[in-house]
Coordinates of C-alpha atoms and ligand atoms in Angstrom, one line a residue:
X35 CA 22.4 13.6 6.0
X36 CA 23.3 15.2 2.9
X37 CA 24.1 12.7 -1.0
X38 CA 27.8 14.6 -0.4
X39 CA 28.1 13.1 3.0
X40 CA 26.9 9.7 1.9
X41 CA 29.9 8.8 -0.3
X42 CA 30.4 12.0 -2.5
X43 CA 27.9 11.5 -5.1
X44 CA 27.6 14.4 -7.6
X45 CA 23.7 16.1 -6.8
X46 CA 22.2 18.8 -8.2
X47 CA 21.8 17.2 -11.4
X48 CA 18.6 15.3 -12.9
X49 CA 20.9 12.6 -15.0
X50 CA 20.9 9.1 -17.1
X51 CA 22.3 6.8 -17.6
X52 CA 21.3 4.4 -20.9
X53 CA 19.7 7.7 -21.5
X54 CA 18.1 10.2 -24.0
X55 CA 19.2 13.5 -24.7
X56 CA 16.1 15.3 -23.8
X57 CA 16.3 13.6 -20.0
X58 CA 20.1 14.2 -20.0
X59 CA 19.7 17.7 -19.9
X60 CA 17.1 18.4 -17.7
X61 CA 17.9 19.9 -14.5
X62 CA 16.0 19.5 -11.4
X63 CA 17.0 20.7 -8.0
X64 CA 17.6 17.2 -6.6
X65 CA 17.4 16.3 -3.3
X66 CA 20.8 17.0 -1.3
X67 CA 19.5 17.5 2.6
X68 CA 17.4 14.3 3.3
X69 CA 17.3 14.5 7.3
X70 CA 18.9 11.2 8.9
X71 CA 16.5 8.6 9.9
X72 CA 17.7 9.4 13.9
X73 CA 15.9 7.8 16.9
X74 CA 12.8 6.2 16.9
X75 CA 10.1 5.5 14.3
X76 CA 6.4 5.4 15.8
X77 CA 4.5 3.0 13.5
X78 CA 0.6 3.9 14.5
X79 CA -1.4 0.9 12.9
X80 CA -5.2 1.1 12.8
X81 CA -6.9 -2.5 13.1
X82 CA -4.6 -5.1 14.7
X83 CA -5.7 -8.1 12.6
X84 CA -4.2 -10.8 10.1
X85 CA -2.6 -8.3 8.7
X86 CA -1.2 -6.3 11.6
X87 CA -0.6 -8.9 13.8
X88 CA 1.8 -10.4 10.8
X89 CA 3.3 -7.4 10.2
X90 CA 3.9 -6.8 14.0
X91 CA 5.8 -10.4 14.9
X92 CA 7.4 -10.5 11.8
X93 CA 9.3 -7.2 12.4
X94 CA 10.4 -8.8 15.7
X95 CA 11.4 -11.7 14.8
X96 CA 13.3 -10.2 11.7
X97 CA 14.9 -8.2 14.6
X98 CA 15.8 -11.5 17.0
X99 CA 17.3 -12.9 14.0
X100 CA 14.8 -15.9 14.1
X101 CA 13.6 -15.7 9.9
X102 CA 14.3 -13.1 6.9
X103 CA 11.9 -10.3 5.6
X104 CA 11.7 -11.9 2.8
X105 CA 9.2 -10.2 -0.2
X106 CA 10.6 -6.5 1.7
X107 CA 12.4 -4.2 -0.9
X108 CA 13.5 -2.3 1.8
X109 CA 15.2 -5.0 3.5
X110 CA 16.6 -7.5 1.0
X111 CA 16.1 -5.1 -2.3
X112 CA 19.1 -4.0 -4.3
X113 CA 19.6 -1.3 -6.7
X114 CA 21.5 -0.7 -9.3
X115 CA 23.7 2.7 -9.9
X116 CA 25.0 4.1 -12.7
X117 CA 26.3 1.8 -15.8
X118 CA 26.2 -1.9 -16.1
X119 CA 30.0 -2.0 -16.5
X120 CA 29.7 -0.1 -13.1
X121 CA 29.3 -3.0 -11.3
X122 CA 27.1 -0.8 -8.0
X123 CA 24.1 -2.6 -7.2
X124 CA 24.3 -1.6 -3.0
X125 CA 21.2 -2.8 -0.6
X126 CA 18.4 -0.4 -1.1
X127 CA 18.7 0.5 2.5
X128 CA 22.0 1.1 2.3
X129 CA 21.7 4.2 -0.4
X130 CA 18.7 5.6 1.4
X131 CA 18.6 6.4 4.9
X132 CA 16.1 4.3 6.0
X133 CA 14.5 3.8 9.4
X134 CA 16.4 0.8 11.2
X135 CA 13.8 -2.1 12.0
X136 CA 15.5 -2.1 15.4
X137 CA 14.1 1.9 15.8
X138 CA 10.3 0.8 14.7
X139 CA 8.1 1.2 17.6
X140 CA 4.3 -0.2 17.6
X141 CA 1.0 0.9 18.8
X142 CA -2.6 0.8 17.4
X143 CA -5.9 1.0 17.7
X144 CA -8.8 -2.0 17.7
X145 CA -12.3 -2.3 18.1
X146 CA -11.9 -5.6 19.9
X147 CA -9.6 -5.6 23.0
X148 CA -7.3 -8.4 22.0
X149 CA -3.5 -7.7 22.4
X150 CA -1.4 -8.3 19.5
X151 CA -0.6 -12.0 20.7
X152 CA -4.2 -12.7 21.4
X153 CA -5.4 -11.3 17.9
X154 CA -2.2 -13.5 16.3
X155 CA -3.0 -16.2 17.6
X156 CA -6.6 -15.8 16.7
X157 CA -5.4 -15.3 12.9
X158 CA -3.4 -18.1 12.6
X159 CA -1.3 -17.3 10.2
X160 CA 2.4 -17.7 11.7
X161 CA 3.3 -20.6 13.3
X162 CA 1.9 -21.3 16.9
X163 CA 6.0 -21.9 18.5
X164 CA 7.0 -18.4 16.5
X165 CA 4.0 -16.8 18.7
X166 CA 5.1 -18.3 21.9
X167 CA 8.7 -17.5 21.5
X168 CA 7.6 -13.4 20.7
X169 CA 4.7 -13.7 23.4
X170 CA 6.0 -11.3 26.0
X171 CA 6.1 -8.1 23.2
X172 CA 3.3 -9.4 21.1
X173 CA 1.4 -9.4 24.7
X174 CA 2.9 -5.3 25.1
X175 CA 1.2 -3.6 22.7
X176 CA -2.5 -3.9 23.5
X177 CA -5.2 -1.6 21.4
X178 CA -6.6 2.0 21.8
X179 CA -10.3 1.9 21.5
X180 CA -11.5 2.6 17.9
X181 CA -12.9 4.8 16.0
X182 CA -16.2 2.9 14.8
X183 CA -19.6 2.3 13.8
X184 CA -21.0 -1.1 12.3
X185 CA -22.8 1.5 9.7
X186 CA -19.6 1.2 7.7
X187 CA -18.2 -2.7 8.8
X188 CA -21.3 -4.5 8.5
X189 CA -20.2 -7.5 9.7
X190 CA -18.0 -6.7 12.7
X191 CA -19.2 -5.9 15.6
X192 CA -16.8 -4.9 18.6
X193 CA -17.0 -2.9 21.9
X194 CA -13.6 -1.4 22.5
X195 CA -14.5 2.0 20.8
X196 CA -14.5 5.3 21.6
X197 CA -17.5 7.8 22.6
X198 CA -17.6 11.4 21.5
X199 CA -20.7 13.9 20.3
X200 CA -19.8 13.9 17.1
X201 CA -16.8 12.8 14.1
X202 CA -15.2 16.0 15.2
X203 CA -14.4 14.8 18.7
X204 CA -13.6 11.6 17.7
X205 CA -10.6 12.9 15.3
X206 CA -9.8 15.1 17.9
X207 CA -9.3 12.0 20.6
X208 CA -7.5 10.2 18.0
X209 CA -5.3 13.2 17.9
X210 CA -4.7 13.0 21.4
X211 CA -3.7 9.9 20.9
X212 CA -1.1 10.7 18.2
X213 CA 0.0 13.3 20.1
X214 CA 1.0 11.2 23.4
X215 CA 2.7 9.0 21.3
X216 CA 4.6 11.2 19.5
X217 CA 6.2 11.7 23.3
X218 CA 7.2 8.6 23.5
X219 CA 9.3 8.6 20.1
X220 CA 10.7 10.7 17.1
X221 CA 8.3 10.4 14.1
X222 CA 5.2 8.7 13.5
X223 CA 3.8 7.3 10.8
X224 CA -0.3 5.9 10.4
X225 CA -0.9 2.6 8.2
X226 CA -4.3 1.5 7.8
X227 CA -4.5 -2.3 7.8
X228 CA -8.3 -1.9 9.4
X229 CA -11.5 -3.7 7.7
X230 CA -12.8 -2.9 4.2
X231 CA -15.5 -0.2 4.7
X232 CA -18.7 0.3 2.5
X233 CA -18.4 1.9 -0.9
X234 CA -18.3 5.3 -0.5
X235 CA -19.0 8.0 -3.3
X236 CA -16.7 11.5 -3.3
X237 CA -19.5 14.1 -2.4
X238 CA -19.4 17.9 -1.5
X239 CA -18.3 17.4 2.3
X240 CA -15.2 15.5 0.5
X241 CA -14.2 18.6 -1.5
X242 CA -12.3 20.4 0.8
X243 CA -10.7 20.8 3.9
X244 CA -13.4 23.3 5.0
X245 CA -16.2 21.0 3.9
X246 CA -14.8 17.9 5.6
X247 CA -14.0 20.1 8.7
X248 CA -17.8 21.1 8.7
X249 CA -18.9 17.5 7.8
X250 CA -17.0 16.2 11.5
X251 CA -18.7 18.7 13.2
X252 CA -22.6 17.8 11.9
X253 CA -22.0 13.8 11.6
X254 CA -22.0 13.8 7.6
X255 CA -22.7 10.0 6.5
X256 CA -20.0 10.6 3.5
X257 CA -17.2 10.8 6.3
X258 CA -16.2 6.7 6.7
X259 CA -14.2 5.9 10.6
X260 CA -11.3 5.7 8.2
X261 CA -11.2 9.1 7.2
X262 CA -11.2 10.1 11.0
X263 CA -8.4 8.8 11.7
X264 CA -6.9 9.8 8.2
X265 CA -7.5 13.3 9.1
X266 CA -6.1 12.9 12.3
X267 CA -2.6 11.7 10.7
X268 CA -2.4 14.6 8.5
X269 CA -3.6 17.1 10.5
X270 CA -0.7 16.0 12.6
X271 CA 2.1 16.1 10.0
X272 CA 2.1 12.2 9.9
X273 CA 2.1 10.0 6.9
X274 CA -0.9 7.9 6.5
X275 CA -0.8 4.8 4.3
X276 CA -3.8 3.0 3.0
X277 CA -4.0 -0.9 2.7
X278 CA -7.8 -1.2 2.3
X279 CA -9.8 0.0 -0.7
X280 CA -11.9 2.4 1.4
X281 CA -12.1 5.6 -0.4
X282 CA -10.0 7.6 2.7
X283 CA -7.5 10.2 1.4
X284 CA -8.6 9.5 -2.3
X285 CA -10.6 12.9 -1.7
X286 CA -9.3 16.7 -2.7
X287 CA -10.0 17.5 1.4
X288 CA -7.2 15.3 1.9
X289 CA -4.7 15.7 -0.7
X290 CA -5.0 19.4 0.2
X291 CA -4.3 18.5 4.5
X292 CA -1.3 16.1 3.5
X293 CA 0.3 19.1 1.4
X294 CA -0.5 21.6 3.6
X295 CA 1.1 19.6 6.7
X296 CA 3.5 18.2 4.6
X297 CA 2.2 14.7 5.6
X298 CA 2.6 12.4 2.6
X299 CA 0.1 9.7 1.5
X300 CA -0.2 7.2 -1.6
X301 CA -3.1 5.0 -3.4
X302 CA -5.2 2.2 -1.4
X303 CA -5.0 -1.5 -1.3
X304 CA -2.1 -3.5 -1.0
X305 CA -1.4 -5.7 -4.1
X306 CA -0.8 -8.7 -3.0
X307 CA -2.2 -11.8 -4.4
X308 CA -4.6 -12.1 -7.8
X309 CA -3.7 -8.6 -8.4
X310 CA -0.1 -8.5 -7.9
X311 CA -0.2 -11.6 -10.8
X312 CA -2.9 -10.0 -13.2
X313 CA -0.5 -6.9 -13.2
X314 CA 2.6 -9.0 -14.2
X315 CA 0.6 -10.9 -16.6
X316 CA -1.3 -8.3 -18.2
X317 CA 1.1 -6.0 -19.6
X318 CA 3.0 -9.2 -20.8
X319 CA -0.1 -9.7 -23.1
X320 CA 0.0 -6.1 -23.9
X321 CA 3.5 -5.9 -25.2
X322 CA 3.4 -9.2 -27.4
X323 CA -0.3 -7.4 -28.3
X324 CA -2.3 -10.4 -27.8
X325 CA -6.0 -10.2 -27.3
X326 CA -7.6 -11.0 -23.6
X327 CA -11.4 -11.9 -24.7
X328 CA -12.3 -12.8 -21.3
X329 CA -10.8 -12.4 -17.1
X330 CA -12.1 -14.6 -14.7
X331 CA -10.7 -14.1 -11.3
X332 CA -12.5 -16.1 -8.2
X333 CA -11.3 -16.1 -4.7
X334 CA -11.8 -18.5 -1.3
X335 CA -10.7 -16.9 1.6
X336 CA -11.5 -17.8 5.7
X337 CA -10.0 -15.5 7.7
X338 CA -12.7 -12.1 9.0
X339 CA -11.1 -10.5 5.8
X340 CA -13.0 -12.5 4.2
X341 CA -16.2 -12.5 6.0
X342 CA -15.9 -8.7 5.7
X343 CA -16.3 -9.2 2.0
X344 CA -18.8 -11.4 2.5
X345 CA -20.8 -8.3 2.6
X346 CA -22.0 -6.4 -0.1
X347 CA -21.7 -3.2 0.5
X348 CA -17.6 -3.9 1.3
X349 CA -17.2 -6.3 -1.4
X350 CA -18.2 -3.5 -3.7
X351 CA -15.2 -1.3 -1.9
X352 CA -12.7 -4.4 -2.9
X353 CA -14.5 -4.6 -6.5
X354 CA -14.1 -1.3 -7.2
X355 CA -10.2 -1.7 -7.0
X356 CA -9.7 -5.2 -8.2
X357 CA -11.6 -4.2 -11.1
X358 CA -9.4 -1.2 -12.3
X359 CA -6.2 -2.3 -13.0
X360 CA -7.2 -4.0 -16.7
X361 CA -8.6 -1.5 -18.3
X362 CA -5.6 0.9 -17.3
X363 CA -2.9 -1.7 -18.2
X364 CA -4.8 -2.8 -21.7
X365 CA -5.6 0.5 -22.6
X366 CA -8.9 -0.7 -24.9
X367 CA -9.1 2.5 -26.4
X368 CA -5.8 2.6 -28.5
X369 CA -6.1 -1.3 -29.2
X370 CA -10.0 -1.6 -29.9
X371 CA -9.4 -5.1 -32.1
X372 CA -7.4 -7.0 -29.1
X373 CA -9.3 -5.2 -26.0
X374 CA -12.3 -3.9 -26.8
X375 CA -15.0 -6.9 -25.6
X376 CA -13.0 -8.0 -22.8
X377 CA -15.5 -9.7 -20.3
X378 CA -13.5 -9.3 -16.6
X379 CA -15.1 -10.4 -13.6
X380 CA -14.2 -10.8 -10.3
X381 CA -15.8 -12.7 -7.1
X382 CA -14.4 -13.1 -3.6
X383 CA -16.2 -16.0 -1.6
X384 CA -16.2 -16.6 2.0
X385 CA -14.9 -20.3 2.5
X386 CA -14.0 -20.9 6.2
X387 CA -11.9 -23.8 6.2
X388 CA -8.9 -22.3 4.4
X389 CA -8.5 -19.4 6.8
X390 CA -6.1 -17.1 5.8
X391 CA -4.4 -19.3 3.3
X392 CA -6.4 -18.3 0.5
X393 CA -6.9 -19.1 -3.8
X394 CA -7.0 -17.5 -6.3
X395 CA -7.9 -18.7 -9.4
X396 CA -8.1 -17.2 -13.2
X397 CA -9.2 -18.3 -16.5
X398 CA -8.1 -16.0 -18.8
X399 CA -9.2 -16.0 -22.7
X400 CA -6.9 -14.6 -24.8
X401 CA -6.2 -15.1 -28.1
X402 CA -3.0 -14.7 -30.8
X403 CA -2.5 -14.5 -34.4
X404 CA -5.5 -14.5 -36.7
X405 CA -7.8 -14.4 -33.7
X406 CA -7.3 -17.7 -33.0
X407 CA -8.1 -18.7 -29.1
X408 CA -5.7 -19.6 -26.1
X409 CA -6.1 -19.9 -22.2
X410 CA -4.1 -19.6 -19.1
X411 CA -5.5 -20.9 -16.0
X412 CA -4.0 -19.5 -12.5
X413 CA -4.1 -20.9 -9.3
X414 CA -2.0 -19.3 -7.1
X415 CA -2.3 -21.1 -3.2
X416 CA -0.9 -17.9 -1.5
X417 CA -0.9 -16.5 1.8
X418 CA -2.8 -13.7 2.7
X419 CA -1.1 -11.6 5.2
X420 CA 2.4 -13.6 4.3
X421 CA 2.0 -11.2 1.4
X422 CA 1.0 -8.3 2.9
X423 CA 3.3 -8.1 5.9
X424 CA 6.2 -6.8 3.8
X425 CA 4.7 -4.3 1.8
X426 CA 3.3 -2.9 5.5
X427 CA 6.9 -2.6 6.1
X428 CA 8.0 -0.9 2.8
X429 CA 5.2 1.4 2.7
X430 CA 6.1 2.7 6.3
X431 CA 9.7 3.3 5.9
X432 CA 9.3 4.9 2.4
X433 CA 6.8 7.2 3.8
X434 CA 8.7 8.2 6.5
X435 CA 11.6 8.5 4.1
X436 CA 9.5 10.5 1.9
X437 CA 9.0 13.0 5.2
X438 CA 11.8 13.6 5.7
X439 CA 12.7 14.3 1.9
X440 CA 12.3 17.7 1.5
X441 CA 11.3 17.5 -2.4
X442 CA 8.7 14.9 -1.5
X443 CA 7.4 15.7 1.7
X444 CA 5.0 18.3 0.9
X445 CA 4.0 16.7 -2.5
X446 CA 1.6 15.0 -1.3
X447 CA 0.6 12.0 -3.2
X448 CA 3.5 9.7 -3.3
X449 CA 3.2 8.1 -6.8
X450 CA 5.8 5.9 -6.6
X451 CA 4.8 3.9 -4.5
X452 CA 2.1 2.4 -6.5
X453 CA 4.1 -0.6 -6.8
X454 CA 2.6 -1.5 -3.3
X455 CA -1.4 -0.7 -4.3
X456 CA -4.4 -1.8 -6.1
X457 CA -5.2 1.3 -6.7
X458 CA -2.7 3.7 -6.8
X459 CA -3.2 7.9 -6.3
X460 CA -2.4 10.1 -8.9
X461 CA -2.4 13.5 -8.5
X462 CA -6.0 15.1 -10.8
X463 CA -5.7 14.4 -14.6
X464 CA -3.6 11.4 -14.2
X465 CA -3.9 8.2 -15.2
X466 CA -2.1 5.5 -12.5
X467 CA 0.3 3.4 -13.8
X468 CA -0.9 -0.2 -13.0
X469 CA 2.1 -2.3 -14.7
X470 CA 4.2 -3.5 -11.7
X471 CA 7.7 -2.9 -13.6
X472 CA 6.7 0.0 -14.8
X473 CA 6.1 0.8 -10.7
X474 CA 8.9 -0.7 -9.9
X475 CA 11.2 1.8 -12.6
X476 CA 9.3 4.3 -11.2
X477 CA 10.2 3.5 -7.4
X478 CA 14.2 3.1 -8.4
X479 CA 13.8 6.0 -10.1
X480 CA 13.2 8.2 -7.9
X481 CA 15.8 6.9 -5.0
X482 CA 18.3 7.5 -7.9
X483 CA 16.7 10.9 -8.1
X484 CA 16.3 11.5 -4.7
X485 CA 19.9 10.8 -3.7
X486 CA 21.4 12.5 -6.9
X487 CA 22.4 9.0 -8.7
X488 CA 21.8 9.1 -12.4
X489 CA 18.2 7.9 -13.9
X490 CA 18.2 4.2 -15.8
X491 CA 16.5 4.6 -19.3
X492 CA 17.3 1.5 -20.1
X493 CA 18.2 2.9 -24.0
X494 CA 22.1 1.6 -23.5
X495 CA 23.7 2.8 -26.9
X496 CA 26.6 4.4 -25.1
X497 CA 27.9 0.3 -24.8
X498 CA 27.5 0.6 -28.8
X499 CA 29.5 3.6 -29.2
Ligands
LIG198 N1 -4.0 -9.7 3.3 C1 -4.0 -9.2 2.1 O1 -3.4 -9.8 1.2 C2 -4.7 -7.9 1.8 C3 -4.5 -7.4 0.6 C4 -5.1 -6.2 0.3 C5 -5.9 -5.5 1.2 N2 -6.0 -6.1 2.4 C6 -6.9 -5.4 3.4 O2 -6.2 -5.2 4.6 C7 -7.2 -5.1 5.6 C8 -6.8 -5.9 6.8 O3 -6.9 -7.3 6.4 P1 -6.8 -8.4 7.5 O4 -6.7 -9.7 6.8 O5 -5.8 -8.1 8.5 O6 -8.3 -8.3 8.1 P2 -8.7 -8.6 9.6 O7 -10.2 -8.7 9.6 O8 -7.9 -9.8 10.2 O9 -8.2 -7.3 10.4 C9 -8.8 -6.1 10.4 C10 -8.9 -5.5 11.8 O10 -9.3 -4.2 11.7 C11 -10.2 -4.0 12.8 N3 -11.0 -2.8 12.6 C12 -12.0 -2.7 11.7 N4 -12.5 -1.4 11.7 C13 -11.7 -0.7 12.6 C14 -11.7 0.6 13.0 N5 -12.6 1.5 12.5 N6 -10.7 1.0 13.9 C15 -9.8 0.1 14.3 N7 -9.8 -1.2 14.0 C16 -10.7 -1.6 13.1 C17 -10.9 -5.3 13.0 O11 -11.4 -5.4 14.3 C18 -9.8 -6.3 12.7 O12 -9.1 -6.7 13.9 C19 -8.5 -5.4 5.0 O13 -9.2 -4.2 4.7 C20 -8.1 -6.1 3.8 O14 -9.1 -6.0 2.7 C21 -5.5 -7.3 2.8

């Protein structure tokens, strides 16, 4: 479907509004041939836990009309056109062709043999009577065996996986896989919402596709079950999206495959609880420049997420990402005086009895005027996969949006949609933008640009004029 055919907007034209002379007159060949989200979306989903599972029944019972998506851009997100005085702020879905949630089809792949009901139920995270009245589809999507070895998942140990000589034959029965299911409906997209792997340095087999491709064939350590099934996707044209911190497509191998096969992928890590607040909060400090002296973040969490991290080696994965995001959004280097000695350190502890409701609490040290001390304590009592199940759902759409965009599909990584990660992707050189408004300009931004709507600056003289 072409901008023109939905409601005659002018494209062609990079434009602002609220905007500077120096955007106004760039020109960019903006999209005008996005292809309509026709027949039915494939949603591939490796690991059918907490996450999954949540994701899964939610999208049906959003569908039966039985609750809202609520926390889904996609769904109940608006978006603003044009001027204020304007008054067009249509549905995000309804300016973008989006997939319709009635057109999502699930599968996926586990290492345990539960079906989607059994593994719900198992999570306990929804409501035992919301489970019972979804039963009969939860019960129809049952698991492919995995790709997996306990090398990488220390603390999970399963026996519905798949045999092969080496990684090479693995990818290629996962591709098999893809492939029969890609007979069964339109386009496909991958979503990783599997276990947190072991901490995994780049190395040579990750610096091309070449290297990789020679690394599946001799059984290189360096390759992670994730990135099997990563390849896989892109190898096959298919969007993959990341929710764990594993170090998957964040390699050159991949970036290269998505591009090539005009597959596109984003950062890692969905941003959910602590991290979705210390993003909000931290760039508040930042624009009032007050000093953060200290960032305590703890966690208790029951659910096998959590007992996961209970391991070392994967705790090191999620530290890695949950660690990142302050020094980006403080910047210490251009404001030595308020962010120089910041002490930040974060601990994730396995506490059984609160399942998947976990908490998160910070002490944060900052201090104002004259140097003189403050604190903020946070203790937010959230809900694990609650959180996540929605930007499952986003992240899916917009990357098969972004497939079908023909500016965006062979991009590769999709930068804005770092409002959904931990650890967003940037392409080489770049520095991610961790702020969540500045992610969430960024996201608006380009549906505006994508559908030939004029860029918000925010700048807003020409009310002045
Ligand atoms: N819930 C959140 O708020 C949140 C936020 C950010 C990231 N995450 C990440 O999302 C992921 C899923 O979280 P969850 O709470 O659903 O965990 P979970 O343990 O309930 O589910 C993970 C599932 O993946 C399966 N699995 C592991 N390795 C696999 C493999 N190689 N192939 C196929 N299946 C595999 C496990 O058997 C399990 O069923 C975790 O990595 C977690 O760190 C969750």
């Amino acid at each position: 479907m072409s901008t023109k055919q939905q409601g005659g907007r002018t494209t062609g034209k990079f434009k602002t509004s609220e905007k500077t002379g120096a955007s106004a007159e760039k020109s960019s060949s903006t999209e005008s041939n996005i292809a309509p989200a026709a027949g039915k979306l494939g949603v591939m989903v490796v690991g059918l836990g907490a996450v999954a599972t949540t994701f899964i029944a939610g999208v049906e019972a959003v569908r039966r009309g039985l609750a809202k998506p609520i926390g889904s851009l996609t769904q109940m997100g608006t978006i603003r056109l044009g001027k204020r005085t304007d008054n067009r702020s249509p549905l995000v879905r309804d300016l973008v062709p989006l997939a319709d949630l009635n057109d999502i089809v699930f599968t996926g792949w586990d290492i345990f043999e539960d079906n989607v009901y059994e593994s719900a139920a198992h999570a306990k995270v929804l409501e035992r009577d919301t489970l019972e009245e979804l039963r009969p589809y939860l019960e129809s999507i049952t698991p492919l065996p995995a790709v997996f070895d306990q090398y990488y998942v220390k603390r999970l140990q399963g026996n519905h996986v798949k045999k092969g000589k080496n990684k090479r034959d693995l990818a290629n029965q996962v591709i098999e896989d893809i492939r029969a299911f890609k007979k069964k409906v339109d386009r496909v997209v991958m979503i990783w919402c599997g276990s947190t792997e072991i901490f995994i340095e780049p190395s040579a087999v990750h610096q091309s596709i070449e290297s990789f491709e020679k690394g599946l064939d001799s059984n290189d350590i360096g390759i992670a079950p994730s990135q099997i099934y990563a390849y896989a996707a892109l190898s096959e044209g298919v969007p993959f999206a990341n929710g764990a911190p594993n170090l998957t497509v964040d390699i050159p191998a991949m970036i290269e495959l998505s591009k090539r096969n005009a597959a596109p992928i984003c950062g890692k890590d969905f941003k959910t609880g602590q991290t979705f607040m210390k993003t909000v909060l931290a760039p508040a400090f930042k624009a009032r420049l007050l000093g953060v002296s200290g960032w305590y973040s703890t966690n208790i969490l029951g659910n096998r997420d959590g007992e996961v991290l209970d391991d070392p080696e994967s705790f090191k994965t999620k530290e890695e990402s949950k660690l990142g995001v302050l020094d980006y959004i403080l910047q210490p280097e251009l404001y030595p005086d308020l962010y120089r000695d910041i002490y930040h350190k974060v601990r994730i502890n396995y506490y059984p009895p609160r399942g998947d409701n976990k908490e998160g609490w910070d002490n944060i040290d900052i201090f104002g005027w004259l140097g003189y001390p403050m604190q903020i304590k946070v203790d937010f009592l959230c809900r694990d996969s609650i959180l996540a199940a929605p930007i499952a759902l986003d992240l899916v759409l917009f990357l098969d949006l972004a497939k079908r965009t023909p500016g965006l599909r062979s991009i590769g990584i999709q930068e804005w949609l770092s409002f959904y990660l931990k650890s967003p992707q940037t392409a080489p050189g770049l520095y991610p933008e961790h702020d969540l408004f500045i992610q969430s300009m960024k996201l608006k931004n380009t549906l505006r640009h994508i559908m030939g709507e004029d860029l918000i600056t925010h700048l807003g003289l020409e009310y002045y004029d």
